[in-house]
Every structure is written in C-alpha cells, then in structure tokens.
mmCIF file of C-alpha atoms in Angstrom:
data_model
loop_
_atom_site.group_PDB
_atom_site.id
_atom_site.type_symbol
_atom_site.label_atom_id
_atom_site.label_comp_id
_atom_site.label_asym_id
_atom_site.label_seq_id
_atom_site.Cartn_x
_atom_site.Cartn_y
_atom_site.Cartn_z
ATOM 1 C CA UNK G 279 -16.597 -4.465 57.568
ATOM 2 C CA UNK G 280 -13.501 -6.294 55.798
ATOM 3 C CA UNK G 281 -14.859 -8.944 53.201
ATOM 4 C CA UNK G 282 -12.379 -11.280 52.193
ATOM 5 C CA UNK G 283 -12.316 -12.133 48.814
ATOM 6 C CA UNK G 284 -11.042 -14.606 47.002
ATOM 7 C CA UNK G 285 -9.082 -14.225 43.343
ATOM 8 C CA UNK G 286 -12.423 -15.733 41.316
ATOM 9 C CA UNK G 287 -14.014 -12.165 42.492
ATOM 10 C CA UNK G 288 -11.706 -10.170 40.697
ATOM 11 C CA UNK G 289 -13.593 -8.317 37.689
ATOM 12 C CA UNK G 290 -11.926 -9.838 35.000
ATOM 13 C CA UNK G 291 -11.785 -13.530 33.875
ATOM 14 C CA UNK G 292 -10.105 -16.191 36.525
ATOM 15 C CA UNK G 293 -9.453 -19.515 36.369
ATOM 16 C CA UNK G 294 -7.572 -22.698 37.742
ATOM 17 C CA UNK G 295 -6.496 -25.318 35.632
ATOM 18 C CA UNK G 296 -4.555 -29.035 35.802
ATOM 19 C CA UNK G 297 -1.176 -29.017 34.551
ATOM 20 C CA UNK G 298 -2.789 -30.999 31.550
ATOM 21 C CA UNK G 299 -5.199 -28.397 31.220
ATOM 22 C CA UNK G 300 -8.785 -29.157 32.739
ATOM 23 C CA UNK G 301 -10.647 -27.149 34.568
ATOM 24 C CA UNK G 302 -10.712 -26.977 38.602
ATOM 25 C CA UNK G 303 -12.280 -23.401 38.914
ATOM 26 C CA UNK G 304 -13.714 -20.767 36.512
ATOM 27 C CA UNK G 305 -15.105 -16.986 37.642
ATOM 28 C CA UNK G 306 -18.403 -15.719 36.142
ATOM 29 C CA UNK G 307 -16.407 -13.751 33.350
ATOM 30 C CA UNK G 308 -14.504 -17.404 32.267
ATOM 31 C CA UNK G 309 -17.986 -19.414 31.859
ATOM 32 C CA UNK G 310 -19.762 -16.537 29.912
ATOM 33 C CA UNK G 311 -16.617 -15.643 27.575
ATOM 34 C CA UNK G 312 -15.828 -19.432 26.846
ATOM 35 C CA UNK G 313 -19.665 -20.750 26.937
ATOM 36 C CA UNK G 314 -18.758 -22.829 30.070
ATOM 37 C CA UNK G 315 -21.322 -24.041 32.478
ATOM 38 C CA UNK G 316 -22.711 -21.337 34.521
ATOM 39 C CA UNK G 317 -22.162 -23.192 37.869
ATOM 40 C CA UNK G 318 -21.359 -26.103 39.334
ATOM 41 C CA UNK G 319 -17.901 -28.341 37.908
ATOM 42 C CA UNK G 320 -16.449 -27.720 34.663
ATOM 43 C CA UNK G 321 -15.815 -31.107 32.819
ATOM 44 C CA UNK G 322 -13.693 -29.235 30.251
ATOM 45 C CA UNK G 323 -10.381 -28.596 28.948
ATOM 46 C CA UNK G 324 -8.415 -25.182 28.250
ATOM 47 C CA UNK G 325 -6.526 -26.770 25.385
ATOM 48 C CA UNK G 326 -9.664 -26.906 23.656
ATOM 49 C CA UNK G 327 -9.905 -23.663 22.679
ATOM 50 C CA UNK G 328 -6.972 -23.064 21.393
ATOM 51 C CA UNK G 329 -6.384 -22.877 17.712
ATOM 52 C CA UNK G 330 -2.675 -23.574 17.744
ATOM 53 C CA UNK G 331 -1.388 -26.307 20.648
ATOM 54 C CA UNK G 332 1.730 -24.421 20.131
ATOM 55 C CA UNK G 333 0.750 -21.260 22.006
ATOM 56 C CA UNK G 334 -0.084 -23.094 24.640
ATOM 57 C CA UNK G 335 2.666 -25.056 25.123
ATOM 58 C CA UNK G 336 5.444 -22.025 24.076
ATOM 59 C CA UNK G 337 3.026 -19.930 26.991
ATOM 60 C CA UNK G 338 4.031 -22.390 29.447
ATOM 61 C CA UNK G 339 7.572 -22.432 28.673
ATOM 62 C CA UNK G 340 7.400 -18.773 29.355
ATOM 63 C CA UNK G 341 5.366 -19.202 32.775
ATOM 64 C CA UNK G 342 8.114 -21.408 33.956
ATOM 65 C CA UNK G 343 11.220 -19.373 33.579
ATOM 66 C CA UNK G 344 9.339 -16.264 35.113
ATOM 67 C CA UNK G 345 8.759 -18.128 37.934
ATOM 68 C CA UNK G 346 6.090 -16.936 40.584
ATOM 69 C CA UNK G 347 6.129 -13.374 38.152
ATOM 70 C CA UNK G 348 4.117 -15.436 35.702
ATOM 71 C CA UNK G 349 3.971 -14.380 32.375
ATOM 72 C CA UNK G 350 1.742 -12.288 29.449
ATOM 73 C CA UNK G 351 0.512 -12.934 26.029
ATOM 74 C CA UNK G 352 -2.224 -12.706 23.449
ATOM 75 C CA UNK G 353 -3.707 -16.128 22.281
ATOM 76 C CA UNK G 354 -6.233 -17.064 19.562
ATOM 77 C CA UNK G 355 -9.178 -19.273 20.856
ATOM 78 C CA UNK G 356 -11.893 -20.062 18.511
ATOM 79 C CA UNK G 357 -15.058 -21.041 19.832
ATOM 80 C CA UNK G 358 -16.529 -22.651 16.950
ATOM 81 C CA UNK G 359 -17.978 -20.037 14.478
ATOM 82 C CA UNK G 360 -16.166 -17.495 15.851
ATOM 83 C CA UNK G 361 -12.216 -16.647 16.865
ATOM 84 C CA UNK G 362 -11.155 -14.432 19.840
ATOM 85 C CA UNK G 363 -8.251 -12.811 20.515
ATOM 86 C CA UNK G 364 -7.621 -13.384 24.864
ATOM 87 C CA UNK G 365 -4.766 -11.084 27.086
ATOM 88 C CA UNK G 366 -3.449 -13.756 29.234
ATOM 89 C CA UNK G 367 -1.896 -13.466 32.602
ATOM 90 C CA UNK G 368 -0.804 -16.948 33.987
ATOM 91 C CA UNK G 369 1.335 -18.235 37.060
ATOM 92 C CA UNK G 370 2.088 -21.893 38.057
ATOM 93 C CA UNK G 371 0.558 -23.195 41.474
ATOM 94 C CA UNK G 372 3.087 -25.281 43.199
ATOM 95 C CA UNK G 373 2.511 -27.313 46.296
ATOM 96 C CA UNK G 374 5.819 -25.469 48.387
ATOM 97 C CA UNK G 375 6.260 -28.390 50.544
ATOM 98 C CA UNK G 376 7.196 -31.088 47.831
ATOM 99 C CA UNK G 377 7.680 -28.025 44.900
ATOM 100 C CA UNK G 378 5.344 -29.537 42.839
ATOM 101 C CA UNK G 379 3.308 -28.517 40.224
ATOM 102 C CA UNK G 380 -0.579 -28.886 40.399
ATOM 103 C CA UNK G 381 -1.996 -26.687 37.844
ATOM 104 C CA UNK G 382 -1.769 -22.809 36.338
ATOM 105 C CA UNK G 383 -4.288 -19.493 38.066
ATOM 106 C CA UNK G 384 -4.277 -17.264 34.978
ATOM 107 C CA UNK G 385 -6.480 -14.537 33.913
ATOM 108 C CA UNK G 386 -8.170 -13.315 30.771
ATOM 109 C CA UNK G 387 -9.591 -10.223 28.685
ATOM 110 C CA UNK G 388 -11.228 -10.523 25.503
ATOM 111 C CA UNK G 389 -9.373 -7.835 23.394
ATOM 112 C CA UNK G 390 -10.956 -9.366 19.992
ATOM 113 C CA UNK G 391 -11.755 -5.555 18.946
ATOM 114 C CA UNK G 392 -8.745 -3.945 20.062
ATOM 115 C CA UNK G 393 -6.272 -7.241 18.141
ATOM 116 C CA UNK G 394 -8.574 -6.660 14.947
ATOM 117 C CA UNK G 395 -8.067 -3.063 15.124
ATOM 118 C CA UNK G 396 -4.493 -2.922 15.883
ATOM 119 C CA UNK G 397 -3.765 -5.561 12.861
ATOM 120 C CA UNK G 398 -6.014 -3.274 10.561
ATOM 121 C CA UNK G 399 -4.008 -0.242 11.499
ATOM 122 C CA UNK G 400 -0.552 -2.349 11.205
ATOM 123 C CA UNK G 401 -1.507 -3.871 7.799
ATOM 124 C CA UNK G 402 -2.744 -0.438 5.851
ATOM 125 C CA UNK G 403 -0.711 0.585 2.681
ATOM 126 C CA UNK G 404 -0.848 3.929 3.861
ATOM 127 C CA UNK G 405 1.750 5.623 6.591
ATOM 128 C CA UNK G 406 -0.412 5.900 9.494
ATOM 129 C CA UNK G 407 1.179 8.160 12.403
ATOM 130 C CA UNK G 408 -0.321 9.931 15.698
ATOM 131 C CA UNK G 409 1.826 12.501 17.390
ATOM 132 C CA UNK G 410 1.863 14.075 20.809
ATOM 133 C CA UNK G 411 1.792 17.701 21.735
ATOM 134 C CA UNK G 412 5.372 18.156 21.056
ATOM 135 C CA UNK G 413 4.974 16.805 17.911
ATOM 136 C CA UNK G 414 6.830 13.186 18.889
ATOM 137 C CA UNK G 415 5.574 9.961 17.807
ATOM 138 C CA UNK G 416 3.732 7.701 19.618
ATOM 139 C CA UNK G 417 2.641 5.862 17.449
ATOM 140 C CA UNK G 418 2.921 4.306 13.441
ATOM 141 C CA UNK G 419 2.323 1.410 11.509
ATOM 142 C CA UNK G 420 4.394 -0.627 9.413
ATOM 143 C CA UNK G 421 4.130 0.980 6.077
ATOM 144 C CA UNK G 422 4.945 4.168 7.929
ATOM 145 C CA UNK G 423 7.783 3.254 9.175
ATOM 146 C CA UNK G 424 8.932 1.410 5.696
ATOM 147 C CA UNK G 425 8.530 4.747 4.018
ATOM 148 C CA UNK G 426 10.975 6.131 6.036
ATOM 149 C CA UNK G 427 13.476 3.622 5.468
ATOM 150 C CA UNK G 428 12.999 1.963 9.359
ATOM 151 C CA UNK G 429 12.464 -1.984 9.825
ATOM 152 C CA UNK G 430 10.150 -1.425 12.499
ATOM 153 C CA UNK G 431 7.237 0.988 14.139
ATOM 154 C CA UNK G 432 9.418 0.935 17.735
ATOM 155 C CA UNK G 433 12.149 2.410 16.139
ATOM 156 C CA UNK G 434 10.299 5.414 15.800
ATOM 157 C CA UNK G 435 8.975 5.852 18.945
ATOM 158 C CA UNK G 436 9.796 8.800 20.941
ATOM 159 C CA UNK G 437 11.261 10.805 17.572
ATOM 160 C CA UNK G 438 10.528 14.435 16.786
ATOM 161 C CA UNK G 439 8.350 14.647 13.573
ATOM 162 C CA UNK G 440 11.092 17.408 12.686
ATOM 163 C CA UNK G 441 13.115 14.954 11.872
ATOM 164 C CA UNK G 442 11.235 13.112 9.157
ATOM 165 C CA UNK G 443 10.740 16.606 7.060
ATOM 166 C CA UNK G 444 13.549 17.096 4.522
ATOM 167 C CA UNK G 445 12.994 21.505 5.751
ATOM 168 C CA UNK G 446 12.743 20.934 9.185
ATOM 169 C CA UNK G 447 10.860 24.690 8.934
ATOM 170 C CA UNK G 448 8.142 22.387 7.070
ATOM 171 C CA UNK G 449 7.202 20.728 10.706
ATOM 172 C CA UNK G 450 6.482 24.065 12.384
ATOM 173 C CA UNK G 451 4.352 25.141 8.969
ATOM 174 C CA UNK G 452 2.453 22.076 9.239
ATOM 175 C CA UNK G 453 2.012 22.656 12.760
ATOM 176 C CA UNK G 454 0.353 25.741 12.929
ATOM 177 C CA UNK G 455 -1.780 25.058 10.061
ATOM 178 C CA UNK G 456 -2.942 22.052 11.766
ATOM 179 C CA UNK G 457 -3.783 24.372 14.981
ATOM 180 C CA UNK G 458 -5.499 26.859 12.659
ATOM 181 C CA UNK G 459 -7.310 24.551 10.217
ATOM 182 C CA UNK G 460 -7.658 21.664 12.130
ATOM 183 C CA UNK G 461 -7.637 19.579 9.065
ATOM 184 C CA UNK G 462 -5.461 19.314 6.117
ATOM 185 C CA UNK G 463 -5.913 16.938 3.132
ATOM 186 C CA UNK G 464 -3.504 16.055 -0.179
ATOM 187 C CA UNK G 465 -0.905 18.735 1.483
ATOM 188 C CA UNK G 466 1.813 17.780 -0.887
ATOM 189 C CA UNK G 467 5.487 17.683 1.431
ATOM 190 C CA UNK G 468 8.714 16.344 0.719
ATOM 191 C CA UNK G 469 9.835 13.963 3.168
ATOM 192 C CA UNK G 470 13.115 12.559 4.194
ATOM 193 C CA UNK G 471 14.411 8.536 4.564
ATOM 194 C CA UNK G 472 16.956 7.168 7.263
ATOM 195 C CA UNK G 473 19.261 7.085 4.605
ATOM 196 C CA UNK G 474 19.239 10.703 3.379
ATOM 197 C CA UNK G 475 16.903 10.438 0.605
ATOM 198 C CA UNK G 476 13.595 12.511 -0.402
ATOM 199 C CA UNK G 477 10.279 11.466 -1.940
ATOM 200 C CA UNK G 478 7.103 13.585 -2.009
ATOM 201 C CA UNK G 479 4.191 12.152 -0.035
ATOM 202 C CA UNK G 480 0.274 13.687 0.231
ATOM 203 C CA UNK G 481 -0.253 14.303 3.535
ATOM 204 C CA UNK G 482 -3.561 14.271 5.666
ATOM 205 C CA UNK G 483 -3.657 15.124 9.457
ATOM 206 C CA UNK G 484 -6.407 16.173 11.687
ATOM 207 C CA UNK G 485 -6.248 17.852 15.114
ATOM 208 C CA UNK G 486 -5.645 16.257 18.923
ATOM 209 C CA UNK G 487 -6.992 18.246 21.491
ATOM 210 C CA UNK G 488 -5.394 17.984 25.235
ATOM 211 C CA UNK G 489 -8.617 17.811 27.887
ATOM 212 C CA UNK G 490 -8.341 22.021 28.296
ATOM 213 C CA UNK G 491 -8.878 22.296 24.870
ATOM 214 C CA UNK G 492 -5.315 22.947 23.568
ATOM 215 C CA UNK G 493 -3.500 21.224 20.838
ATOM 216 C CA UNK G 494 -2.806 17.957 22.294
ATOM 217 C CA UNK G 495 -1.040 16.578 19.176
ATOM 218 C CA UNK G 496 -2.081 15.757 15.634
ATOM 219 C CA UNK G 497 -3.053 12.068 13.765
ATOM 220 C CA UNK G 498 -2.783 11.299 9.944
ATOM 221 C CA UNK G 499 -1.571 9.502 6.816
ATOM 222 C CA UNK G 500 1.031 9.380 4.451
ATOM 223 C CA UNK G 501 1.088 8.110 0.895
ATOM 224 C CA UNK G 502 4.188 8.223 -1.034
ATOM 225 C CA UNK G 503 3.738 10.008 -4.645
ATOM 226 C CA UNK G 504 6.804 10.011 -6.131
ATOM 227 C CA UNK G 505 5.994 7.977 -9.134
ATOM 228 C CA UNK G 506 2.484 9.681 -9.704
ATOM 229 C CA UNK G 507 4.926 13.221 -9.493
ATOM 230 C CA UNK G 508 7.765 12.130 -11.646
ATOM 231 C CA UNK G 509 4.945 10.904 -13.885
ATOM 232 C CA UNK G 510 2.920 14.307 -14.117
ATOM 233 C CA UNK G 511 6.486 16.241 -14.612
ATOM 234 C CA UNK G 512 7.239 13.605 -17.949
ATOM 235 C CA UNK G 513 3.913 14.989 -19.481
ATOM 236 C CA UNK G 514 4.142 18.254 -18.564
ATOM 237 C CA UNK G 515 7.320 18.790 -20.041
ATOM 238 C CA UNK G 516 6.871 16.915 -23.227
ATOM 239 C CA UNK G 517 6.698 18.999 -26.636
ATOM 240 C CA UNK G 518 3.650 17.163 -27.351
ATOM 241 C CA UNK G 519 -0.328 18.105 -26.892
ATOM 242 C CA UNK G 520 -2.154 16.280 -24.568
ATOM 243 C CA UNK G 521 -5.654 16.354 -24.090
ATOM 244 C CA UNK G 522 -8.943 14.470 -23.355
ATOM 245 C CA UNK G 523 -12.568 14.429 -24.828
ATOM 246 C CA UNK G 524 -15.710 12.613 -22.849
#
C-alpha cells in the first residue's frame, strides 16, 4: 500500500520559512538540531541562528537566480555555547498564480565534524596528500599544494604523483615500497615545483587498500627540508670540530 508522504518525512532536516524568516513548519530533525519546540507552532526565527546576517542574505541572492533549482551552501549557526556548521539546500515557494513569493522549503545536515575536520586538514603546515590506485591525486591541502608552487588544492586534482618527483623512476620506487612495507617514515625525496625547481622534503605515506584487498592507493605528508639539509651540509663540510657533551 502507497503512503504518501509529505517533504517534512524526508530523513534529513526540513523546514518552511516566511520570506522574513519565521518559521511555518519544521521536521523532527529541525526542532532537535536547532532546540526548537518538539511540536506544535514554532514562534521563532531562522535569522536567529545565524552568526553572520550576511550569509543569509548573500544565500538568498543565490536561491533567486537559480530559480526553482534552488541553491547549496555551508552556514555557521551558533546556538549559544556552541557553533555548527549546517549543508543547506533551499528553494523559494512562489504562489504561481500571482508569482509571488511566500517563504523558502530548505533542508539541513549538521556537518560540524566533517567542516572542523576539513579546516584542520586545510590549515596543517605540513603537505597533506591522498592518492588513488593509479597513484593520482584526489586529494591535498593548502600547504601541499604551496610546496609545489600551485595557488590552490583543485589545481592538483586529477595529476599523476609522477609528476611532482624531480626522477619520475622515484614514483614507481616509492610505490612498491609502499605495497611492500606498507609504511614509510622520514623517506628523504627530492621533489619538483611548477616552476622547475627542486627542494628535498621527508616523506611519510601509509597504505590504501581497495575492498579485495589490493593496493587501493596510498595517504601521507610532506615537509619541506631544504633549509634543515643545506644546514647539515654547512657543518659537515666545515674544517672545524664539532661536537657535543651532556
């Protein structure tokens, strides 16, 4: 037997707003996320929550050149002690006959966890990378990326590893020691910039195994070590003792 089902039963959060924001209609998943009454009317006001007006209002700008497509973005609420990180979906309601607007359906996920971790990862000062099993990336943070002489992560996307080796026989090396070892840790490798240039970087990579098993791809770091290097090379070749007592 067919039930029919309304939006407000879909398994994420689901609401229906005013134009100005208050609340006609919240789901189950709205009221708990947002501390909203568990029943009955809302008297409440989306706006609220946010921490900067601004994302609202540059949200709605969005919503209305996308038309009846509606539109996606990650917002800030706070909720008093504590901040939250929402996925939005949102679409205008318009009464067809007079093409008016009455209000905004929209839905949200709490991806508080997922923002925090993908900022962490972003914001490390060490090249963070994750390959797949042909050795492309799929993914890198910012310093990563800077290290290599890129303005951005999504420039990167897609690219062999090869290509970021100044011996491209130094990717295949490091590939079947990673199959072999499954771990490698300080592996000292020199590395190559967009523009042509080399710097040595310690290198630390684990295994990614497929779901048979196989290798799947591998995930690491990078830290550049150039300066520690040219550094080391100054004292070793010095015509003067070194030495240290404890």
């Amino acid at each position: 037997e067919l039930v029919r089902r309304s939006p407000l039963d879909l398994p994420v959060g689901v609401y229906v707003v005013t134009v100005d924001g208050r609340f006609v209609e919240a789901n189950n998943n709205v009221r708990e996320l947002l501390n909203l009454p568990r029943s009955g009317p809302i008297d409440d006001n989306i706006q609220r929550f946010y921490i900067d007006i601004n994302d609202r209002i540059n949200f709605l700008e969005e919503v209305a050149k996308n038309g009846h497509k509606g539109s996606n973005r990650v917002v800030r609420f706070s909720l008093g002690s504590r901040d939250l990180f929402i996925q939005f979906y949102c679409r205008e309601v318009r009464d067809r006959s007079k093409n008016k607007l009455l209000g905004y359906l929209g839905c949200m996920v709490d991806i508080t966890e997922e923002e925090r971790y993908r900022q962490l990862f972003d914001r490390l000062p060490s090249g963070v990378y994750q390959l797949d099993a042909q050795d492309h990336i799929t993914r890198a943070n910012q310093a990563f990326a800077q290290l290599h002489g890129y303005q951005s992560p999504v420039e990167l996307i897609g690219m062999s590893i090869s290509n970021f080796y100044l011996q491209e026989s130094s990717a295949e090396e490091i590939k079947h020691r990673i199959i072999k070892e499954k771990i490698l840790n300080n592996q000292r490798i020199e590395l190559i910039k967009s523009d042509g240039t080399s710097f040595l970087a310690s290198l630390n990579a684990s295994i990614i195994f497929d779901p048979a098993g196989n290798y799947g791809g591998r995930e690491g770091t990078i830290v550049d070590i150039s300066r520690e290097e040219r550094y080391r090379k100054i004292i070793d070749d010095l015509p003067v003792g070194f030495y240290n007592v404890e």
